[in-house]
Structures are given as C-alpha cells and as structure tokens.
Tab-separated table of C-alpha atoms and ligand atoms in Angstrom:
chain	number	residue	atom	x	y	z
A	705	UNK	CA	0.000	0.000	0.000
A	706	UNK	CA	1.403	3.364	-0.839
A	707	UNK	CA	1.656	5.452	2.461
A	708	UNK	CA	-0.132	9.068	2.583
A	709	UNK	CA	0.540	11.786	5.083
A	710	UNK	CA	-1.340	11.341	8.278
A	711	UNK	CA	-3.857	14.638	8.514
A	712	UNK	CA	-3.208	14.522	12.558
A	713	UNK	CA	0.619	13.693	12.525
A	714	UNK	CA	1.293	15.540	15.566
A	715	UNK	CA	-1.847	12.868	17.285
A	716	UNK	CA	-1.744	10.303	19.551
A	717	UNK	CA	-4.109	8.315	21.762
A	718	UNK	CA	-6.146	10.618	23.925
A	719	UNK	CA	-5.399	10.934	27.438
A	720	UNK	CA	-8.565	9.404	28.775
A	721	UNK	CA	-7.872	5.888	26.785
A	722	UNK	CA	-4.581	6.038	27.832
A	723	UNK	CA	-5.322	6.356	31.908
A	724	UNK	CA	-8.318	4.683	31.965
A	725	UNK	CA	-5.849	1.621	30.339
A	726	UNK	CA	-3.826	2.572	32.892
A	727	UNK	CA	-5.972	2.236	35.705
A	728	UNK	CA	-7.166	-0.933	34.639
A	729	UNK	CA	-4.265	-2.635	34.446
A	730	UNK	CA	-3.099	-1.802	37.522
A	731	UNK	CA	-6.350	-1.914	39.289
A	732	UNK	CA	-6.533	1.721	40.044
A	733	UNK	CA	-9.560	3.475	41.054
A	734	UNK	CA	-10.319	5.744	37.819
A	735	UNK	CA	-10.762	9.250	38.933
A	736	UNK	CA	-9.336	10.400	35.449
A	737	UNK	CA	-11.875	10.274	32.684
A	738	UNK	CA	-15.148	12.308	33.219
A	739	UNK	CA	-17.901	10.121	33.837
A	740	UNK	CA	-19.846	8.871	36.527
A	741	UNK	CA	-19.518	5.528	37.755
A	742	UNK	CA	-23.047	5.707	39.859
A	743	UNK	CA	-26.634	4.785	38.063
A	744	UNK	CA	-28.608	6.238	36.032
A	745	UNK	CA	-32.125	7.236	36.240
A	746	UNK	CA	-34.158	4.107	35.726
A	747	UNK	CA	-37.267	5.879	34.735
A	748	UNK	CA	-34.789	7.107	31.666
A	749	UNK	CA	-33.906	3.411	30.735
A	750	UNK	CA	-37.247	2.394	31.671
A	751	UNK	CA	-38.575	4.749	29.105
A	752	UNK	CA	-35.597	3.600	26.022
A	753	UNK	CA	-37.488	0.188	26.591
A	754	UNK	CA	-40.605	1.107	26.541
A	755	UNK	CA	-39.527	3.412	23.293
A	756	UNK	CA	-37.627	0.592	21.710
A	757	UNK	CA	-40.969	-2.007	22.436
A	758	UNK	CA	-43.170	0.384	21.060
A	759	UNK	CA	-41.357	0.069	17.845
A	760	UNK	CA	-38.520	3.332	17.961
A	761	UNK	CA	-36.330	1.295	15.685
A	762	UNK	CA	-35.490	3.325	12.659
A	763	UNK	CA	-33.845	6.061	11.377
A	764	UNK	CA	-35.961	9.127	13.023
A	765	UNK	CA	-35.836	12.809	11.814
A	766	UNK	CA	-32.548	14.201	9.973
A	767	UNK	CA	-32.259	16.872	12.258
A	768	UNK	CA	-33.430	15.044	15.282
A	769	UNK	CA	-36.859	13.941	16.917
A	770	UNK	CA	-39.316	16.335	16.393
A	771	UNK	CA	-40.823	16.153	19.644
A	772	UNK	CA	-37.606	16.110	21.162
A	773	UNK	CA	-36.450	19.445	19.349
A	774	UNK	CA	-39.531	20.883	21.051
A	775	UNK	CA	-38.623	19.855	24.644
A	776	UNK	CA	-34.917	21.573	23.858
A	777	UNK	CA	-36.976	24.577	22.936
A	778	UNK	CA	-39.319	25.298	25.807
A	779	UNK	CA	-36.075	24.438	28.223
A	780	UNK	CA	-34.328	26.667	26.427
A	781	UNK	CA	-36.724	29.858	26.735
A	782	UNK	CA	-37.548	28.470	30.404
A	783	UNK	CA	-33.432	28.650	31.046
A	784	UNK	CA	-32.115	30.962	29.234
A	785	UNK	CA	-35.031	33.387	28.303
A	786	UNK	CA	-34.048	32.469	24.481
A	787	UNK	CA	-36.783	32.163	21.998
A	788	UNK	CA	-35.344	29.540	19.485
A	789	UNK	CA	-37.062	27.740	16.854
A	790	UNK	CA	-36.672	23.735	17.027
A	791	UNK	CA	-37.561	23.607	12.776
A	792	UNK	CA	-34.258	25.736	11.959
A	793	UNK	CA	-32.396	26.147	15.185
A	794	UNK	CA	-31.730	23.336	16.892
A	795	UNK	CA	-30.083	19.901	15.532
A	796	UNK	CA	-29.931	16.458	17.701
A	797	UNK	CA	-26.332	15.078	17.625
A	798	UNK	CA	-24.636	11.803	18.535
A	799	UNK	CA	-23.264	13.906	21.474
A	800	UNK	CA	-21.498	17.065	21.864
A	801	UNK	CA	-18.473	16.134	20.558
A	802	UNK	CA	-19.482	15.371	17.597
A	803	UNK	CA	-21.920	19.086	17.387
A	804	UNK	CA	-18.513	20.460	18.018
A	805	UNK	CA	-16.852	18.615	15.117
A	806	UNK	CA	-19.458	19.493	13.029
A	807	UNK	CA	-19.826	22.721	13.505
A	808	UNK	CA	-15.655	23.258	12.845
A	809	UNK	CA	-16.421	21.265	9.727
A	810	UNK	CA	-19.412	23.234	8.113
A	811	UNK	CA	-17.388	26.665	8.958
A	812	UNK	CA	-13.672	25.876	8.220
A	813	UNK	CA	-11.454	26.829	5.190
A	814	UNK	CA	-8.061	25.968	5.171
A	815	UNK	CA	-5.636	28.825	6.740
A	816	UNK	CA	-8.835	29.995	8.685
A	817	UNK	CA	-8.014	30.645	12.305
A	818	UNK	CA	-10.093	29.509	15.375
A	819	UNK	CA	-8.740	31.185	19.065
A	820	UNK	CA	-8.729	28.738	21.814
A	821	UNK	CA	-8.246	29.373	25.450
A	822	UNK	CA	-5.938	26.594	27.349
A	823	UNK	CA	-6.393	24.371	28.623
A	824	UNK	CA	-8.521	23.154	26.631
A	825	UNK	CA	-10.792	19.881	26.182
A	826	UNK	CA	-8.446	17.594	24.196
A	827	UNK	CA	-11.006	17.358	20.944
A	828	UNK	CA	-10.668	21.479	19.626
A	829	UNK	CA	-7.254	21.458	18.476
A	830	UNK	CA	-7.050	17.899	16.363
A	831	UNK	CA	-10.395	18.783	14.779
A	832	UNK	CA	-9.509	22.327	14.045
A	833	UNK	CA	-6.563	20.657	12.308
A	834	UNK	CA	-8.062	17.998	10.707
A	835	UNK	CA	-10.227	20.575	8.770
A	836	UNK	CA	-7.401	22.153	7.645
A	837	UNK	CA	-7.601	25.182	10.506
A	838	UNK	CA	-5.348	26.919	12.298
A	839	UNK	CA	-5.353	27.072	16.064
A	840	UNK	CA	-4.387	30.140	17.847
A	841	UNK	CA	-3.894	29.416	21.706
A	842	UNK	CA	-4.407	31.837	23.787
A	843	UNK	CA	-3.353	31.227	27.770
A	844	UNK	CA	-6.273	31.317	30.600
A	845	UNK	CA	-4.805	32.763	33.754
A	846	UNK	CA	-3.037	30.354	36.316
A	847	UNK	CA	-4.128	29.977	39.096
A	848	UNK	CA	-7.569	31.114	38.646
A	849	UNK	CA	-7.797	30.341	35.293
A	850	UNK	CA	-9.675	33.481	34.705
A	851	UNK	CA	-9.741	35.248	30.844
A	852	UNK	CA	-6.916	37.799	30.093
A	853	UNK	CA	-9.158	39.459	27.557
A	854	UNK	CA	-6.402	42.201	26.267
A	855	UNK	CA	-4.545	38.677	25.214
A	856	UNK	CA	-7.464	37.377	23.753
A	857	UNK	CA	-7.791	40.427	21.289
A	858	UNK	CA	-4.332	40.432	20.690
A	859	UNK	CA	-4.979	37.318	19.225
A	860	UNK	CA	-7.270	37.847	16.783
A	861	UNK	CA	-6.533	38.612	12.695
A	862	UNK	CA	-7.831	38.941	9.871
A	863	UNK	CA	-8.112	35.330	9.525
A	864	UNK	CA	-10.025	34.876	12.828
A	865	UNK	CA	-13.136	32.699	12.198
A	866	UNK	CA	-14.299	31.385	15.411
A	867	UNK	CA	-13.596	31.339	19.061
A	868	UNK	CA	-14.016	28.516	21.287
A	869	UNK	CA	-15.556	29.143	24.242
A	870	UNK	CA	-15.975	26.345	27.561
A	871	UNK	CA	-18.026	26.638	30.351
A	872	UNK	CA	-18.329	25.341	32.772
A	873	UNK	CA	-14.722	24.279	32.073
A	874	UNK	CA	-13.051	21.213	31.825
A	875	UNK	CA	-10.209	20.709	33.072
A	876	UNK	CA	-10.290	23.354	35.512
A	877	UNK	CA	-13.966	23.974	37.273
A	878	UNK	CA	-13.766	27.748	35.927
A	879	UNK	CA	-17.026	29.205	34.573
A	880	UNK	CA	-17.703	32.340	32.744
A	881	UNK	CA	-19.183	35.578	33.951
A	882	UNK	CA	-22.118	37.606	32.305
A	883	UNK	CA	-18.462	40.302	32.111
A	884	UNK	CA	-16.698	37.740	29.992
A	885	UNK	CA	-19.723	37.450	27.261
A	886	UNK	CA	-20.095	41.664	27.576
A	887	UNK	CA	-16.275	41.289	26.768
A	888	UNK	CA	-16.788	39.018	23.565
A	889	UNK	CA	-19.409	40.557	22.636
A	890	UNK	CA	-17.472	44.075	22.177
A	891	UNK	CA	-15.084	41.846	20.507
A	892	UNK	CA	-16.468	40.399	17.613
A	893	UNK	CA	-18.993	43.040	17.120
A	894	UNK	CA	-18.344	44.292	13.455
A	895	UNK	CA	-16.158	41.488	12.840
A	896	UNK	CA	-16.849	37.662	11.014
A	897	UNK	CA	-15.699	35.974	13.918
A	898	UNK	CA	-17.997	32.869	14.789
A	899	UNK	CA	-18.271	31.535	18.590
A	900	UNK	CA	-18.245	27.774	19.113
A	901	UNK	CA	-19.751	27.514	22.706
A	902	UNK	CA	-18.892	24.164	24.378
A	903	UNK	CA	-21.778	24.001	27.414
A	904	UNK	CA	-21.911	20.585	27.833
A	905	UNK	CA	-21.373	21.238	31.500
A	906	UNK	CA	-24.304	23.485	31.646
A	907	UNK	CA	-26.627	21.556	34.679
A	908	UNK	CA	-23.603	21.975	36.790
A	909	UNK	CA	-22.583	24.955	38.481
A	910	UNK	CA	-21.977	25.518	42.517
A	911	UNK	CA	-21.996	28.046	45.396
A	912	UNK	CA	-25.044	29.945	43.916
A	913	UNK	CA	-23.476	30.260	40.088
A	914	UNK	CA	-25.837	30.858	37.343
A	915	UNK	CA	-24.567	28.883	34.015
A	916	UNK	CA	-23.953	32.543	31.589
A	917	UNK	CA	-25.121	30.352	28.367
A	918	UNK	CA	-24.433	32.386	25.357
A	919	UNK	CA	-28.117	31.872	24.385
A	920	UNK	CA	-29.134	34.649	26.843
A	921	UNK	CA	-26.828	37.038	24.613
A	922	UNK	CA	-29.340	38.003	21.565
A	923	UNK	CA	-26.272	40.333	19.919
A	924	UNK	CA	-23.990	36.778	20.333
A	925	UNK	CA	-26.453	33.978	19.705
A	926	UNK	CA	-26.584	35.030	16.035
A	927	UNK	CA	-23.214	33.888	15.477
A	928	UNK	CA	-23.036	31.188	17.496
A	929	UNK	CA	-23.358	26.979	17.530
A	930	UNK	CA	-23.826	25.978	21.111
A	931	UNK	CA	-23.391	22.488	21.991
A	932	UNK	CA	-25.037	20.272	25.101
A	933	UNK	CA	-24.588	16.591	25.876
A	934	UNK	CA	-27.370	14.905	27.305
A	935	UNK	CA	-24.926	12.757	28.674
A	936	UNK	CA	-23.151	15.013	30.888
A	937	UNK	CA	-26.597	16.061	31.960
A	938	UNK	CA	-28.612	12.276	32.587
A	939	UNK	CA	-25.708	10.116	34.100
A	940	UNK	CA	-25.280	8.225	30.861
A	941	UNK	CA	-22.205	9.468	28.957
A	942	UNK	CA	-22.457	6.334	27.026
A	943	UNK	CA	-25.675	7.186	25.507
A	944	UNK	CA	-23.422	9.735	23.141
A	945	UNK	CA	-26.672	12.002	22.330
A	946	UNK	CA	-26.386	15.702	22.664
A	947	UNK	CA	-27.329	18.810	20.459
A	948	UNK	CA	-26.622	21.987	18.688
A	949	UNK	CA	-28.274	25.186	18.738
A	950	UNK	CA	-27.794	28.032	16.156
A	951	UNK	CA	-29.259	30.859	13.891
A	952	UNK	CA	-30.937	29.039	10.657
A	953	UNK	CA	-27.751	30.654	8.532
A	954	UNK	CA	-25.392	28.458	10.639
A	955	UNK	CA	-27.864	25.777	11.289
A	956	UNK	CA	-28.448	25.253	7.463
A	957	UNK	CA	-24.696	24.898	6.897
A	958	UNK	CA	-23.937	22.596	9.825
A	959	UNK	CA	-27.028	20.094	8.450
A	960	UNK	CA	-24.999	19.546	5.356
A	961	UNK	CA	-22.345	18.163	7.231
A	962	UNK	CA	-24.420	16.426	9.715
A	963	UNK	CA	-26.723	14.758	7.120
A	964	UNK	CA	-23.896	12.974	5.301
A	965	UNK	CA	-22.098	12.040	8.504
A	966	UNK	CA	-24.633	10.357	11.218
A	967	UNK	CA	-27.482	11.059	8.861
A	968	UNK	CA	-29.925	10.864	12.203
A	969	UNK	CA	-29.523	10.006	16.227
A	970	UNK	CA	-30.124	7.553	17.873
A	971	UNK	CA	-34.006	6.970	17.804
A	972	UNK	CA	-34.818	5.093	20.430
A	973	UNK	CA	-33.096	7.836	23.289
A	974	UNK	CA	-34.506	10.537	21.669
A	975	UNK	CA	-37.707	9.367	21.724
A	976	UNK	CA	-37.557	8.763	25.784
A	977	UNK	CA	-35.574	12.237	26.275
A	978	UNK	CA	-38.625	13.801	24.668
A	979	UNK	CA	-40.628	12.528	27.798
A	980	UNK	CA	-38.047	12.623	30.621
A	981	UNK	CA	-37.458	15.969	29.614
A	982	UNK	CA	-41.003	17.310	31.244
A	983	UNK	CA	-38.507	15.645	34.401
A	984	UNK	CA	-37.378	19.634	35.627
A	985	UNK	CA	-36.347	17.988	38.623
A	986	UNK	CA	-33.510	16.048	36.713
A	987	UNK	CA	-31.464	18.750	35.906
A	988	UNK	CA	-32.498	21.436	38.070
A	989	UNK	CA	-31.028	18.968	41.108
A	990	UNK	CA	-27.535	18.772	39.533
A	991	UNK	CA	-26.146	21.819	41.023
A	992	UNK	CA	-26.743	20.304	44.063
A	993	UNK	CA	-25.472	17.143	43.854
A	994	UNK	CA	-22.348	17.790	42.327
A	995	UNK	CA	-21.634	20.646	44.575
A	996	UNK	CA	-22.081	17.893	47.482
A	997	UNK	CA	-19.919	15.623	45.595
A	998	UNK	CA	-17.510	18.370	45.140
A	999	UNK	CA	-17.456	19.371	48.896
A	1000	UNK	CA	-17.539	15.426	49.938
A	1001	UNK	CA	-14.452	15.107	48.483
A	1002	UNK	CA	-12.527	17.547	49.539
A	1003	UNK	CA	-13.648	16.664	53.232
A	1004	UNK	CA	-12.532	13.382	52.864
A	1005	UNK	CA	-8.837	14.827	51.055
A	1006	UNK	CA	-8.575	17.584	53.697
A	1007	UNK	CA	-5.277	15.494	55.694
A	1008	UNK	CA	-3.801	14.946	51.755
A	1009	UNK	CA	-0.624	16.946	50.942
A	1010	UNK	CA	-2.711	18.374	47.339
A	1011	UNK	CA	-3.954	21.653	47.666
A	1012	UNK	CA	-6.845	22.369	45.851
A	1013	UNK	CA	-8.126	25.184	43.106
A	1014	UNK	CA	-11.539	26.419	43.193
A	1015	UNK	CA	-13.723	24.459	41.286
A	1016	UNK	CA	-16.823	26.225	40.426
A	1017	UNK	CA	-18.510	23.787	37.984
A	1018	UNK	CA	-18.109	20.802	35.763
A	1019	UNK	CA	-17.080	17.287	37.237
A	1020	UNK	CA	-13.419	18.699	37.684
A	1021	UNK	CA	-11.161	20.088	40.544
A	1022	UNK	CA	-7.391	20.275	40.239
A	1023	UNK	CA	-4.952	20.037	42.532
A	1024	UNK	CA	-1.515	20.943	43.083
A	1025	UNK	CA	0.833	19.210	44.089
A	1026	UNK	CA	4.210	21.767	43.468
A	1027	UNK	CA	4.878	21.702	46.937
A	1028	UNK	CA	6.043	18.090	47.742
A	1029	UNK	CA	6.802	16.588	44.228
A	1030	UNK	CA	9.160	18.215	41.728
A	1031	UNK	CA	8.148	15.658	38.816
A	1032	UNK	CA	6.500	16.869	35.736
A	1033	UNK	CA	2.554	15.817	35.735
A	1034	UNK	CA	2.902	13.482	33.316
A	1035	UNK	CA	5.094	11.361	35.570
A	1036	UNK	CA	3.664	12.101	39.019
A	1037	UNK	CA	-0.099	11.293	37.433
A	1038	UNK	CA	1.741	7.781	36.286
A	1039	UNK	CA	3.098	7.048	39.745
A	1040	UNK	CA	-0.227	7.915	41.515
A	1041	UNK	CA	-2.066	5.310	39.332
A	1042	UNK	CA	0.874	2.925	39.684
A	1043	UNK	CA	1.757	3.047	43.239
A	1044	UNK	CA	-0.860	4.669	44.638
A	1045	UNK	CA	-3.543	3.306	42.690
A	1046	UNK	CA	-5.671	6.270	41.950
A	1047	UNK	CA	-5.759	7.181	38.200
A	1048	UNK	CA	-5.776	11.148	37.388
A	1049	UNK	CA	-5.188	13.558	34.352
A	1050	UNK	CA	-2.107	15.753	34.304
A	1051	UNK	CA	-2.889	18.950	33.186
A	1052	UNK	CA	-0.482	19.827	30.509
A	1053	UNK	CA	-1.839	17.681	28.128
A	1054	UNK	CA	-4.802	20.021	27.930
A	1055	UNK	CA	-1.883	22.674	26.270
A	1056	UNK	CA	-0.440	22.438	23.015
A	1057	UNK	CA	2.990	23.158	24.238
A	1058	UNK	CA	2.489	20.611	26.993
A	1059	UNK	CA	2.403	24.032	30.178
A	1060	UNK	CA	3.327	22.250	33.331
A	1061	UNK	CA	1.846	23.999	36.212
A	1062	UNK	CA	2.048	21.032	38.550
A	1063	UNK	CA	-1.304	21.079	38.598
A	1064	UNK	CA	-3.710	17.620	37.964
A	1065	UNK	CA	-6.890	16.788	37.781
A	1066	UNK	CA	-9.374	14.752	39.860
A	1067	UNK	CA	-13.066	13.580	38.677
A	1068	UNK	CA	-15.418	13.945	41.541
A	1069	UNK	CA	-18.176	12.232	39.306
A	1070	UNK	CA	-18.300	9.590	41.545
A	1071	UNK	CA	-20.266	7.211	44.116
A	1072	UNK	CA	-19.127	8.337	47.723
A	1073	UNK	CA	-17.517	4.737	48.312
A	1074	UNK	CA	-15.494	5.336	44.700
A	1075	UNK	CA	-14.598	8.701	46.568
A	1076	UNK	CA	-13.532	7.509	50.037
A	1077	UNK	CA	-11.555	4.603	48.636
A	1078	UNK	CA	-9.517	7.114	46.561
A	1079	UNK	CA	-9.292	9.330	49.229
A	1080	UNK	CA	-7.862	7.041	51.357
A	1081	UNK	CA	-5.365	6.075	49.305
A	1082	UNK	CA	-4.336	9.392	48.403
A	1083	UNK	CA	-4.129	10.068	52.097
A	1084	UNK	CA	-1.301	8.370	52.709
A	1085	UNK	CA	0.796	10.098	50.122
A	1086	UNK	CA	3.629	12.283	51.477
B	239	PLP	C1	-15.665	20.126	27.565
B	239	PLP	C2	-16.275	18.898	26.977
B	239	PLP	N1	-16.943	18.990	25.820
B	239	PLP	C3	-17.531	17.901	25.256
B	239	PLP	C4	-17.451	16.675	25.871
B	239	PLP	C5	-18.068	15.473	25.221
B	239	PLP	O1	-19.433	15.348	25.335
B	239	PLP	P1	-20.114	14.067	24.655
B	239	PLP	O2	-19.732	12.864	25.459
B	239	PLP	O3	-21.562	14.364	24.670
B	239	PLP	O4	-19.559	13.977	23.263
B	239	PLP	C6	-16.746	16.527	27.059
B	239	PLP	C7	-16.606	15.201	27.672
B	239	PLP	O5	-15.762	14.938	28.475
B	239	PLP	C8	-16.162	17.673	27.637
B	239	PLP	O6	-15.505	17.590	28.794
C-alpha cells in the first residue's frame, strides 16, 4: 500500500484511553476520565425500553426527533429566556463532541483561524486541524484560570473565524461571567468571527453560580453553535446524544455536514428524552449534587498533601501538588495510578505546548464509596 501523510501527525491516543488503560491494568480506582460511575435514572432506561418495544427502531428525523427538538426549545426559553425555533435552530447530535466537530467542519477553510483558550478539552485542536484550521492558543490565567481578555484580542486577525468558548470548564472547574460574554461581545462586534460555545457542562454549576449560556446574549447567539450533551446532563455518557443550537444561517450549513455524517440520532433515546425531559427535577437537582460531591471530596482529602483550586462547575477540581513533588505531571499522574492506585489527568496535556503547572486533575463524578476509597489512598501520600 502506498503510504499518505497522516492529517493529525502531531496525534496520539487521547489521554482518557490512555489512563483509563492505565488504571485498569493496575487496578486503580479511575478518577481520570469524566464520567460517573453511579446509576442512572431508571425511569430514563425504563422509558428507552418502553420506546424501543413500542417500535422506535429506525432512522428518526434528519435533524433530530421532532418532539424532542420541542422539549430543547421550551427548556431553552424556560433557562435561558431564548426564543429559538426547534424547525431551523436546533439539531440532535450523537453527542457534543461530535456538534462540536461538526460545527468546525461546516465553517472551516483551510488557513482559517479559530482562538482557543488553554487548557482546553483535548477534541478542539485535532479537529480544528483535521479541517485544515489553524489554532491560535491563547493562555487562561493560572491559578484562577480566569480570561486575560487584552490577550485574547491580541490574538485575533484577519483570519479569525471562530472562538471557542468552555463553560463550565473542563479541566479546571472555571465558569464564565455575564463580564466575559459583555467582553466578547465588544469583541467580535463588526467582525466575522464565529463563537463555538462548548456548554456541555451546563446543569452543573456551585456556590449559587448561574450557568452565563451564550443563548441569553441576543447580539452573540446570532453567530453562534452551542453544543449540550445529554450525557453530561442524565448520568449516561455512554448514551453519546447531545445537540446543537444556532441561527438558521449556521444551522443550514452545519445540516450539510451532519446529514452525510450520522445522517440521524439515535431513535430510540430521543424518543424517551422527549418525555423525561417534562422531568425539571432532573437537571435542576444537579447543582446540588455535584456541589455535594464536590465538597464530599474535599472533606474526605482535607489530611492529603494536594492543595486544591476552586472548582466552580463541571465534574473537575485540580490540585496541586508543586509543593512536595518536583516531577512533571505526566510522571507524578503515572506514579499515583501505579503506586498509589488512583488514576488522574495531568494537566499539561490540555496545552499544546504541553504548560506544566504542577497542577492535575481529579473527577469527583463519583459514588461516595469510589470517593472515600480514593481518598484514602491518596491520604497516605507524602
Ligand atoms: C468540555 C467537553 N466537551 C464535550 C465533551 C463530550 O461530550 P459528549 O460525550 O456528549 O460527546 C466533554 C466530555 O468529556 C467535555 O468535557
């Protein structure tokens, strides 16, 4: 076979495969990749079945179930006070990944440049790349992790065409304030800069936080895709269902990707999200029950050497650990899994230049006894 140049030379195995393998093989409890190791709702799987024995078995709607789109609507204006249509605005994906892939793919021209703030979910860069984009990182502020907006516009060109935007963030529990969307907002205005807006996090904010979706910003929502996981939000990251909501100009564009790609969702899901999603209750209690993950562990990892950052959303806190290790946190996450048996995520592989603030991070997504065991483990390390 005649070799070809790799479009993602620079690419290897994500993180998350790579400590989750980790963990396995040495028996490690896996607080490294983000997802919950606690049941799901069974009035969600109860209603798949009942979906699936009703006869939910084929393709559904292009763009999504209809009924479903609806139920994303009303939550939507009930939310975010956003009036969005579900016939041109809103397309069900095979999770929010993928509505972020998609929406780099419809936009992106070769040379064009997309900003992204770091660290950054491991997915933007590689699929900025693979669509022949330029990515143009842009620092967050250690140790807060805060925006540095006089960087940010420093940043932009004439080649600018979109902005990626996380919050709540992963890796680091930062959110964004209603100041940082006034910010982008003065940015772009007058510009063709589109904002990708990664909320996949959006159920789960503490200590009194309101989520700042960009669908409350009218001026910004017109040139924006913003992308939710269902997963994140139901306990069933497996499911890989999520969606994407923007204008009909960028929704029109991002359906000609989308139709040739997945075609349509996963029917069955959709068909029992449409129902659970009269369930306020389900989401509106997430706050809560992170927050008292959140707090749980950090109780239990009060007598640990780590000290912690403030984590004020997502499934994420991260910890340093600068003050009694030396090693870079590629090797000090390896030893923790392999001698310590508690699998993490080093931070610098969320930067493109590989930034090494000691710094790693823990997923608090967890049952209590998942949470103790690690603690005590972690305990003991000096
Ligand atoms: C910031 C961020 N965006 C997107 C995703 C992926 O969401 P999904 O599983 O729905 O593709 C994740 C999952 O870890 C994430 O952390």
């Amino acid at each position: 076979m005649n070799a070809f140049p790799s479009k993602l030379p620079h690419v290897g195995t994500t993180i998350f495969t790579v400590m989750s393998s980790l963990a396995l093989e040495h028996n490690a409890i896996n607080l490294s990749q983000g997802f919950p190791d606690f049941p799901m709702d069974p009035d969600l799987i109860g209603l798949v079945s009942k979906a699936m024995s009703a006869g939910a078995n084929q393709y559904t709607h292009m763009n999504g179930y209809i009924p479903l789109r609806g139920q994303i609507a009303s939550k939507i204006e009930r939310l975010y006070g956003a009036s969005v249509d579900p016939e041109t605005n809103i397309t069900v994906t095979p999770g929010g990944t993928y509505a972020l892939y998609t929406a780099l793919t419809c936009v992106l021209h070769p040379g064009d440049e997309v900003i992204v703030l770091e660290p950054a979910y491991d997915s933007y860069i590689p699929s900025i790349e693979v669509n022949g984009g330029i990515a143009v990182t842009v620092p967050l502020q250690f140790p807060s992790y805060s925006i540095d907006w006089e960087r940010v516009r420093a940043a932009v060109t004439t080649k600018t065409r979109m902005l990626i935007l996380n919050t709540p963030h992963n890796p680091t529990g930062s959110v964004w304030k209603a100041s940082d969307f006034l910010e982008l907002q003065d940015m772009v205005r007058g510009t063709r800069i589109l904002i990708l807006s990664d909320e996949v996090y959006e159920h789960i904010t503490f200590d009194g936080y309101q989520h700042q979706s960009i669908l409350r910003y009218p001026e910004l929502r017109e040139r924006a895709f913003a992308c939710s996981s269902f997963g994140k939000s139901y306990h069933c990251t497996g499911w890989k269902i999520g969606y994407c909501v923007a204008p009909a100009w960028l929704t029109k564009e991002f359906r000609k990707v989308h139709q040739f790609n997945c075609f349509s969702t996963n029917t069955p899901a959709q068909v029992a999200l449409a129902t659970y999603l009269d369930n306020y209750e389900a989401y509106e209690s997430l706050p809560g029950f992170f927050q008292a993950k959140r707090d749980y562990f950090l109780e239990l990892m009060r007598d640990s050497p780590f000290a912690f950052l403030d984590s004020k959303g997502s499934y994420f806190i991260l910890a340093s650990y600068k003050h009694f290790s030396q090693e870079d946190d590629k090797e000090f996450s390896v030893r923790l899994t392999k001698d310590h048996g508690v699998a993490v995520i080093p931070v610098s592989v969320f930067y493109r230049d590989g930034k090494d603030d000691k710094v790693i991070r823990f997923c608090f997504a967890k049952a209590e006894k998942t949470l103790e065991e690690a603690a005590l483990r972690l305990r003991k390390l000096r």
